[in-house]
């Protein structure tokens, strides 16, 4: 059986078990491959992870099931292996753009079963076209003498929005090209150096210089987000080979010093990294130089348009306070919110927090009731969200029987690059006021209003979110668990 037949068989197996709990080992067995090798091949061939494919197909079928008379959201959620109706609703909203309670036949997104069709493309012409595929803007030659500074800035913001939607796919194509052995034979090496070094990297440096000059002209008006300049400086350093990433410094230096090292497949794998999807946010096994450039490109765009997005997203409520906090070592103590453990009732939560109330000598100084959410240091496309009710206590606080804990430390230690706990006790803290329903609205947001706005403020200020390895968030209940959450914590690394 060849690899095309193996992949086809694995897809058929997935389709037949979308309502069952299936593991990657079961799926990879259909292809007679190890789970790690199968996942790599699947991603390379189809451009998405196995987990993404399963999620997309389940959410497609879930929407079709909800259109049937008498369907209940909780029944559909359980059928497609979601642990809670809440987690299903969030995933459904992210995928379809509206909550399951408002499903309509003419608005649902349909993700069809994958089929393999092989086409062969290549040659210098295709690879050289990568340069022109990016969404470039020639600020220097734009005629805008009659525009106000606000209109000039809005023009840049509009460009950034379009570039953010377009460029991630081109970076993924660049990754594929670098990993294509047939494109890196000795006779193509000189041409490829022109494409990558004198083409793409040089073009980004030129665009950044034009953007910086354009922004400096309107900077005195006070409308320019200062974080843009920090993002441009960071991007220019990376484009020049001066990286802040210790793990990549050696291989990047080698490529800039002697491009012939790109003959080596292992070198190219470190330069290319992995594809990260249309939003540029999926997790990857190998974070390479191209991933780094994609991240820097996104940072420039975020600092340009996110402040405008945040302002428009505040409908019926507002951000009352926003600050970054660096706490000492802490320990979160609580229990996971899951089906049947009583934490979906006021009585169950009252019992949990009454136990924590008896531990007042261990208060951390950040003593709110919270709902901590994280993915154990893995990407949202790899590991589902786990939610825990509890509080942040002092480090090394004794853990009551039946409770779980997660440690938080002030910053990474030299050896703390393992994904997941201990997490970092640095976070953005946003406090909201206004209409409670609007604050918790999910329709029109990636997740919900408080999450999106807190994240978008962070992105607009060019502060690092340690995704996915140390990423966590928490809903905060300043008036106690039995009232609405009106604040949000979001992991950062400063």
Coordinates of C-alpha atoms in Angstrom, one line a residue:
X1 CA 0.0 0.0 0.0
X2 CA 1.5 3.4 -1.0
X3 CA 1.4 6.6 1.0
X4 CA -1.5 8.0 -0.9
X5 CA -3.6 5.0 -0.1
X6 CA -2.5 5.1 3.5
X7 CA -3.5 8.7 3.9
X8 CA -6.8 8.0 2.2
X9 CA -7.5 5.1 4.5
X10 CA -6.7 7.2 7.6
X11 CA -9.1 9.9 6.4
X12 CA -11.8 7.3 5.9
X13 CA -11.2 6.0 9.4
X14 CA -11.5 9.5 10.9
X15 CA -14.8 10.1 9.0
X16 CA -16.2 6.9 10.3
X17 CA -15.3 7.8 13.9
X18 CA -16.1 11.5 14.2
X19 CA -18.6 10.8 17.0
X20 CA -16.1 8.6 18.9
X21 CA -13.1 9.4 21.0
X22 CA -10.2 8.6 18.7
X23 CA -6.5 8.8 19.3
X24 CA -3.7 9.7 17.0
X25 CA -2.2 6.3 17.5
X26 CA -5.4 4.7 16.2
X27 CA -5.4 6.9 13.2
X28 CA -1.7 6.5 12.4
X29 CA -2.2 2.7 12.6
X30 CA -4.4 3.0 9.5
X31 CA -1.4 4.4 7.6
X32 CA 1.1 1.8 9.1
X33 CA 3.2 4.7 10.4
X34 CA 4.3 6.0 13.8
X35 CA 2.2 8.8 15.2
X36 CA 4.9 11.4 14.9
X37 CA 5.8 10.5 11.3
X38 CA 2.1 10.3 10.3
X39 CA 1.3 13.7 11.8
X40 CA 4.3 15.2 9.9
X41 CA 3.2 13.7 6.6
X42 CA -0.4 14.7 7.1
X43 CA 0.5 18.3 7.8
X44 CA 2.9 18.5 4.9
X45 CA 0.3 17.0 2.4
X46 CA -2.8 18.7 3.6
X47 CA -1.5 21.9 5.2
X48 CA -3.3 21.4 8.5
X49 CA -2.9 19.2 11.6
X50 CA -4.9 16.0 12.3
X51 CA -6.5 17.8 15.2
X52 CA -7.6 20.7 13.0
X53 CA -9.1 18.3 10.5
X54 CA -11.1 16.4 13.1
X55 CA -12.3 19.6 14.8
X56 CA -13.3 21.2 11.4
X57 CA -15.2 18.1 10.4
X58 CA -16.9 17.7 13.7
X59 CA -18.0 21.4 13.9
X60 CA -19.3 21.1 10.3
X61 CA -21.4 18.0 11.1
X62 CA -22.5 19.5 14.4
X63 CA -24.0 22.5 12.6
X64 CA -25.9 20.3 10.3
X65 CA -27.2 18.2 13.2
X66 CA -28.4 21.4 15.0
X67 CA -30.5 22.2 12.0
X68 CA -32.5 19.1 12.5
X69 CA -35.9 19.5 14.4
X70 CA -35.6 18.8 18.1
X71 CA -31.8 19.0 18.3
X72 CA -30.4 20.1 21.6
X73 CA -27.0 21.8 21.9
X74 CA -25.8 19.7 24.8
X75 CA -26.7 16.5 23.0
X76 CA -24.8 17.6 19.9
X77 CA -21.8 18.7 22.0
X78 CA -21.6 15.3 23.7
X79 CA -22.0 13.5 20.4
X80 CA -18.9 15.2 18.9
X81 CA -16.8 14.6 22.0
X82 CA -16.9 18.0 23.7
X83 CA -16.7 17.7 27.5
X84 CA -19.0 20.7 28.2
X85 CA -21.6 22.7 26.4
X86 CA -19.4 25.8 27.1
X87 CA -16.3 24.4 25.4
X88 CA -18.5 23.3 22.4
X89 CA -20.1 26.8 22.1
X90 CA -16.7 28.5 22.1
X91 CA -15.3 26.2 19.5
X92 CA -18.5 26.4 17.4
X93 CA -18.5 30.3 17.5
X94 CA -14.8 30.5 16.5
X95 CA -15.4 28.2 13.6
X96 CA -18.8 29.4 12.3
X97 CA -18.8 33.0 13.5
X98 CA -22.0 32.7 15.5
X99 CA -23.1 30.7 18.6
X100 CA -24.8 27.3 18.2
X101 CA -28.1 28.8 19.4
X102 CA -28.3 31.0 16.3
X103 CA -27.4 28.4 13.7
X104 CA -28.8 29.1 10.2
X105 CA -28.6 27.0 7.1
X106 CA -27.3 29.8 4.9
X107 CA -24.5 30.9 7.2
X108 CA -22.8 27.7 8.4
X109 CA -19.3 27.0 7.2
X110 CA -18.9 23.6 5.4
X111 CA -15.5 21.9 5.7
X112 CA -15.7 18.9 3.3
X113 CA -13.8 15.6 3.7
X114 CA -10.3 15.8 2.3
X115 CA -9.4 14.0 -1.0
X116 CA -5.9 13.7 -2.4
X117 CA -5.2 15.1 -5.9
X118 CA -1.6 15.2 -6.9
X119 CA -0.3 18.1 -9.1
X120 CA 3.3 19.0 -9.8
X121 CA 4.5 22.5 -10.0
X122 CA 8.0 24.0 -9.6
X123 CA 10.9 25.7 -11.2
X124 CA 12.5 29.1 -10.7
X125 CA 9.5 31.0 -12.0
X126 CA 7.2 29.7 -9.3
X127 CA 9.7 30.2 -6.5
X128 CA 10.6 33.7 -7.6
X129 CA 7.0 34.7 -7.7
X130 CA 7.0 34.3 -3.9
X131 CA 8.5 37.8 -3.7
X132 CA 5.5 39.4 -5.3
X133 CA 3.0 37.3 -3.4
X134 CA 3.4 39.3 -0.2
X135 CA 1.0 42.2 0.4
X136 CA 3.5 45.1 -0.1
X137 CA 2.8 48.8 0.1
X138 CA 4.9 51.5 -1.4
X139 CA 4.4 54.3 1.1
X140 CA 7.0 56.6 -0.5
X141 CA 5.1 56.9 -3.8
X142 CA 1.6 57.4 -2.4
X143 CA 0.0 60.7 -3.4
X144 CA -1.7 62.0 -0.2
X145 CA -0.8 65.7 0.0
X146 CA -4.5 66.6 0.5
X147 CA -5.1 64.0 3.2
X148 CA -5.2 64.9 6.9
X149 CA -2.7 63.1 9.2
X150 CA -5.6 61.0 10.6
X151 CA -6.5 59.9 7.0
X152 CA -2.9 59.2 6.2
X153 CA -2.6 57.0 9.3
X154 CA -5.9 55.3 8.5
X155 CA -4.5 54.4 5.1
X156 CA -1.6 52.6 6.8
X157 CA -4.0 50.9 9.2
X158 CA -6.1 49.6 6.3
X159 CA -3.0 48.2 4.6
X160 CA -2.0 46.5 7.8
X161 CA -5.4 44.8 8.1
X162 CA -5.1 43.4 4.6
X163 CA -1.5 42.4 5.0
X164 CA -2.4 40.5 8.2
X165 CA -5.0 38.5 6.3
X166 CA -2.8 37.8 3.4
X167 CA 0.8 37.4 4.4
X168 CA 0.6 34.3 6.7
X169 CA -0.3 32.1 3.8
X170 CA 2.7 33.4 1.8
X171 CA 5.1 32.7 4.7
X172 CA 3.7 29.1 4.8
X173 CA 4.4 28.8 1.0
X174 CA 7.9 30.1 1.7
X175 CA 8.3 27.4 4.3
X176 CA 7.2 24.8 1.9
X177 CA 9.6 26.0 -0.8
X178 CA 12.6 25.9 1.6
X179 CA 11.7 22.3 2.6
X180 CA 11.3 21.2 -1.0
X181 CA 14.5 19.3 -1.8
X182 CA 14.0 19.5 -5.5
X183 CA 14.2 23.3 -5.3
X184 CA 17.6 23.2 -3.5
X185 CA 19.9 21.4 -5.9
X186 CA 23.4 22.9 -6.5
X187 CA 22.4 24.5 -9.8
X188 CA 19.5 26.5 -8.1
X189 CA 21.4 27.7 -5.0
X190 CA 22.6 31.1 -6.5
X191 CA 19.1 31.8 -7.8
X192 CA 17.5 30.9 -4.4
X193 CA 19.9 33.3 -2.6
X194 CA 18.7 36.1 -4.8
X195 CA 15.1 35.1 -4.1
X196 CA 15.4 34.9 -0.3
X197 CA 18.2 37.3 0.7
X198 CA 18.2 40.0 -2.1
X199 CA 14.5 39.5 -2.8
X200 CA 12.2 38.8 0.2
X201 CA 14.4 40.0 3.1
X202 CA 15.6 43.1 1.3
X203 CA 12.1 44.0 0.2
X204 CA 10.9 43.8 3.8
X205 CA 13.8 46.0 5.0
X206 CA 12.9 48.6 2.3
X207 CA 9.2 48.5 3.2
X208 CA 10.0 49.0 6.9
X209 CA 12.2 52.0 6.1
X210 CA 9.5 53.6 4.0
X211 CA 6.9 52.9 6.7
X212 CA 9.1 54.4 9.5
X213 CA 9.7 57.5 7.4
X214 CA 6.0 57.9 6.6
X215 CA 5.0 57.5 10.3
X216 CA 7.7 60.0 11.4
X217 CA 6.1 62.6 9.2
X218 CA 2.8 62.4 11.0
X219 CA 4.2 61.5 14.4
X220 CA 3.9 65.0 15.8
X221 CA 0.1 64.8 15.4
X222 CA 0.1 62.3 18.3
X223 CA -2.0 59.7 16.5
X224 CA 0.8 57.2 15.8
X225 CA 1.0 54.2 18.2
X226 CA 4.5 54.4 19.5
X227 CA 4.7 50.6 19.8
X228 CA 4.9 50.5 16.0
X229 CA 8.5 51.8 16.1
X230 CA 9.6 49.1 18.6
X231 CA 8.0 46.4 16.4
X232 CA 9.8 47.8 13.3
X233 CA 13.2 47.9 15.2
X234 CA 12.7 44.2 16.2
X235 CA 11.7 43.2 12.7
X236 CA 14.8 45.0 11.1
X237 CA 17.1 43.2 13.5
X238 CA 15.7 39.8 12.6
X239 CA 15.9 40.7 8.8
X240 CA 19.6 41.5 9.3
X241 CA 20.3 38.3 11.1
X242 CA 20.6 39.8 14.6
X243 CA 18.1 37.5 16.4
X244 CA 17.1 37.5 20.0
X245 CA 16.4 33.7 19.9
X246 CA 19.3 31.8 21.3
X247 CA 18.2 28.5 19.7
X248 CA 18.2 30.1 16.2
X249 CA 21.2 32.4 16.4
X250 CA 23.8 29.8 15.2
X251 CA 21.8 28.6 12.1
X252 CA 20.8 32.2 11.1
X253 CA 24.4 33.4 11.4
X254 CA 25.5 30.5 9.2
X255 CA 23.0 31.3 6.5
X256 CA 23.8 35.0 6.4
X257 CA 27.6 34.3 6.4
X258 CA 27.6 31.5 3.8
X259 CA 24.4 30.8 1.9
X260 CA 25.8 27.5 0.6
X261 CA 24.9 25.9 4.0
X262 CA 21.4 25.8 2.7
X263 CA 22.4 22.7 0.8
X264 CA 22.0 20.9 4.1
X265 CA 18.5 19.7 4.7
X266 CA 18.9 20.0 8.5
X267 CA 19.9 23.7 8.1
X268 CA 16.9 24.4 5.9
X269 CA 14.5 22.7 8.4
X270 CA 15.7 25.1 11.1
X271 CA 15.3 28.1 8.7
X272 CA 11.9 27.0 7.4
X273 CA 10.2 25.9 10.6
X274 CA 6.7 24.8 10.3
X275 CA 3.5 26.0 8.7
X276 CA 1.2 27.9 11.1
X277 CA -2.0 28.3 9.2
X278 CA -3.9 31.2 7.8
X279 CA -4.0 33.1 11.1
X280 CA -0.4 32.4 11.8
X281 CA -1.3 31.2 15.3
X282 CA -1.3 27.4 15.1
X283 CA 1.4 25.6 17.1
X284 CA 4.4 24.0 15.3
X285 CA 6.9 21.3 16.3
X286 CA 9.8 23.3 14.9
X287 CA 9.9 27.1 15.3
X288 CA 12.2 28.4 12.5
X289 CA 13.5 31.6 11.1
X290 CA 10.6 32.0 8.7
X291 CA 8.2 31.6 11.7
X292 CA 10.1 34.3 13.4
X293 CA 9.8 36.7 10.4
X294 CA 6.1 35.9 10.2
X295 CA 5.7 36.8 13.9
X296 CA 7.6 40.1 13.4
X297 CA 5.5 41.0 10.4
X298 CA 2.4 40.3 12.4
X299 CA 3.7 42.5 15.3
X300 CA 4.0 45.5 13.0
X301 CA 0.5 45.0 11.7
X302 CA -1.0 44.4 15.1
X303 CA 0.5 47.6 16.5
X304 CA -1.0 49.5 13.6
X305 CA -4.6 48.3 13.6
X306 CA -5.3 46.7 17.0
X307 CA -5.9 50.0 18.9
X308 CA -8.6 50.8 16.3
X309 CA -10.1 47.3 16.7
X310 CA -10.2 47.6 20.5
X311 CA -12.0 50.9 20.4
X312 CA -14.6 49.5 18.0
X313 CA -15.1 46.3 20.1
X314 CA -16.2 48.2 23.2
X315 CA -20.0 48.3 22.6
X316 CA -22.0 48.9 25.7
X317 CA -19.0 48.6 28.1
X318 CA -15.5 49.9 28.4
X319 CA -12.1 49.1 29.8
X320 CA -12.0 50.8 33.2
X321 CA -8.4 49.8 34.0
X322 CA -5.6 48.1 32.2
X323 CA -2.1 47.3 33.6
X324 CA 0.7 44.8 33.4
X325 CA 1.5 43.0 36.7
X326 CA 4.6 41.1 37.7
X327 CA 3.8 39.0 40.7
X328 CA 6.1 36.9 42.9
X329 CA 6.0 33.1 42.8
X330 CA 2.4 31.9 43.3
X331 CA 0.5 28.7 43.4
X332 CA -3.0 28.4 41.9
X333 CA -5.1 26.0 43.8
X334 CA -8.5 24.8 42.6
X335 CA -10.5 22.1 40.8
X336 CA -11.2 21.5 37.2
X337 CA -14.6 22.4 35.9
X338 CA -15.9 19.3 34.2
X339 CA -19.2 17.5 33.6
X340 CA -20.7 16.0 36.8
X341 CA -18.3 17.3 39.4
X342 CA -20.7 19.9 40.8
X343 CA -18.8 23.0 39.8
X344 CA -21.5 24.0 37.4
X345 CA -23.7 24.9 40.4
X346 CA -23.6 27.6 43.0
X347 CA -23.6 25.0 45.8
X348 CA -20.6 23.2 44.3
X349 CA -18.6 26.5 44.0
X350 CA -19.6 27.6 47.4
X351 CA -18.1 24.4 48.9
X352 CA -14.9 24.8 46.9
X353 CA -14.3 28.5 47.9
X354 CA -15.3 27.9 51.5
X355 CA -12.3 25.6 51.8
X356 CA -10.0 28.2 50.3
X357 CA -11.5 30.8 52.7
X358 CA -10.0 28.8 55.6
X359 CA -6.5 29.3 54.1
X360 CA -6.3 33.1 54.6
X361 CA -2.7 32.9 55.9
X362 CA -1.6 31.8 52.4
X363 CA -3.1 34.8 50.5
X364 CA -0.9 35.9 47.6
X365 CA -2.1 39.5 47.4
X366 CA -4.1 38.7 44.3
X367 CA -7.0 37.1 46.1
X368 CA -9.9 37.1 43.6
X369 CA -12.0 34.1 42.7
X370 CA -10.9 33.1 39.2
X371 CA -11.6 30.6 36.4
X372 CA -8.1 29.7 35.2
X373 CA -7.9 28.4 31.6
X374 CA -4.9 26.8 29.8
X375 CA -3.9 24.1 27.4
X376 CA -1.0 22.6 29.3
X377 CA 1.5 24.5 27.2
X378 CA 0.2 23.1 23.9
X379 CA -1.4 24.9 21.0
X380 CA -5.2 25.5 20.9
X381 CA -5.3 23.3 17.8
X382 CA -3.6 20.5 19.7
X383 CA -5.0 20.4 23.2
X384 CA -8.5 21.5 24.4
X385 CA -8.9 24.2 26.9
X386 CA -9.0 23.1 30.6
X387 CA -10.8 25.3 33.0
X388 CA -10.2 25.4 36.8
X389 CA -12.1 27.3 39.5
X390 CA -9.9 28.5 42.4
X391 CA -7.5 31.2 43.7
X392 CA -3.9 32.3 43.5
X393 CA -2.1 31.6 46.8
X394 CA 1.4 32.0 48.0
X395 CA 4.1 29.7 46.6
X396 CA 4.4 26.3 48.2
X397 CA 0.9 26.6 49.8
X398 CA -0.3 23.1 51.0
X399 CA -2.8 21.7 48.6
X400 CA -6.1 20.4 50.2
X401 CA -7.1 16.9 49.4
X402 CA -9.0 16.6 46.2
X403 CA -7.6 19.9 44.8
X404 CA -5.1 20.4 42.0
X405 CA -2.4 23.1 41.7
X406 CA -0.3 24.9 39.2
X407 CA 2.8 26.8 40.1
X408 CA 3.7 30.2 38.7
X409 CA 7.2 31.7 38.8
X410 CA 8.3 35.3 38.2
X411 CA 10.2 34.6 35.0
X412 CA 11.7 31.7 33.0
X413 CA 14.7 30.1 34.4
X414 CA 17.5 29.1 32.1
X415 CA 16.2 25.6 31.9
X416 CA 12.5 26.4 32.0
X417 CA 11.7 26.0 28.3
X418 CA 9.4 23.0 28.9
X419 CA 5.9 23.6 27.7
X420 CA 3.2 23.9 30.4
X421 CA 3.6 24.5 34.2
X422 CA 5.3 26.1 35.9
X423 CA 3.7 29.1 34.2
X424 CA 5.0 32.7 34.4
X425 CA 3.4 35.1 37.0
X426 CA 3.4 38.0 34.6
X427 CA 0.0 39.1 33.1
X428 CA -2.1 41.8 31.7
X429 CA -5.0 42.7 34.1
X430 CA -8.0 44.4 32.5
X431 CA -11.0 45.6 34.5
X432 CA -14.3 46.3 32.6
X433 CA -17.4 48.2 33.4
X434 CA -20.8 48.6 31.7
X435 CA -23.3 46.1 30.3
X436 CA -22.7 42.6 31.7
X437 CA -24.2 40.8 28.8
X438 CA -22.1 42.8 26.3
X439 CA -19.0 42.0 28.3
X440 CA -19.6 38.3 28.0
X441 CA -20.8 38.3 24.4
X442 CA -19.1 35.8 22.1
X443 CA -20.8 36.5 18.8
X444 CA -18.5 38.6 16.6
X445 CA -15.4 37.8 18.7
X446 CA -12.7 35.1 18.4
X447 CA -13.6 33.9 21.9
X448 CA -15.6 36.4 23.9
X449 CA -15.5 40.2 24.4
X450 CA -13.3 40.4 27.5
X451 CA -10.8 37.9 26.1
X452 CA -10.5 39.5 22.7
X453 CA -10.2 43.0 24.0
X454 CA -7.5 42.1 26.6
X455 CA -5.5 40.2 24.0
X456 CA -5.9 42.9 21.4
X457 CA -4.6 45.6 23.7
X458 CA -1.6 43.5 24.4
X459 CA -0.9 42.9 20.7
X460 CA -1.4 46.6 20.0
X461 CA 1.3 47.5 22.6
X462 CA 3.7 44.9 21.2
X463 CA 4.0 43.0 24.4
X464 CA 4.8 39.3 24.1
X465 CA 2.2 36.6 24.7
X466 CA 4.1 33.4 25.5
X467 CA 2.0 31.2 23.2
X468 CA 1.8 28.3 23.3
X469 CA 4.3 27.0 25.9
X470 CA 3.4 29.4 28.8
X471 CA 0.0 30.7 27.6
X472 CA -2.8 30.9 30.1
X473 CA -5.8 33.2 30.8
X474 CA -8.3 33.7 33.6
X475 CA -11.7 35.2 34.1
X476 CA -11.7 37.2 37.3
X477 CA -14.7 37.6 39.6
X478 CA -14.0 40.7 41.8
X479 CA -17.3 40.4 43.6
X480 CA -17.1 36.7 44.1
X481 CA -17.8 33.5 42.1
X482 CA -21.6 34.0 42.4
X483 CA -21.5 37.3 40.4
X484 CA -20.4 38.1 36.9
X485 CA -16.8 38.1 36.0
X486 CA -15.8 41.7 35.2
X487 CA -12.0 41.4 34.8
X488 CA -9.5 39.4 32.9
X489 CA -6.0 38.1 33.3
X490 CA -3.9 37.3 30.2
X491 CA -0.4 35.8 30.3
X492 CA 2.4 38.0 29.0
X493 CA 6.2 37.9 29.1
X494 CA 8.0 41.2 29.6

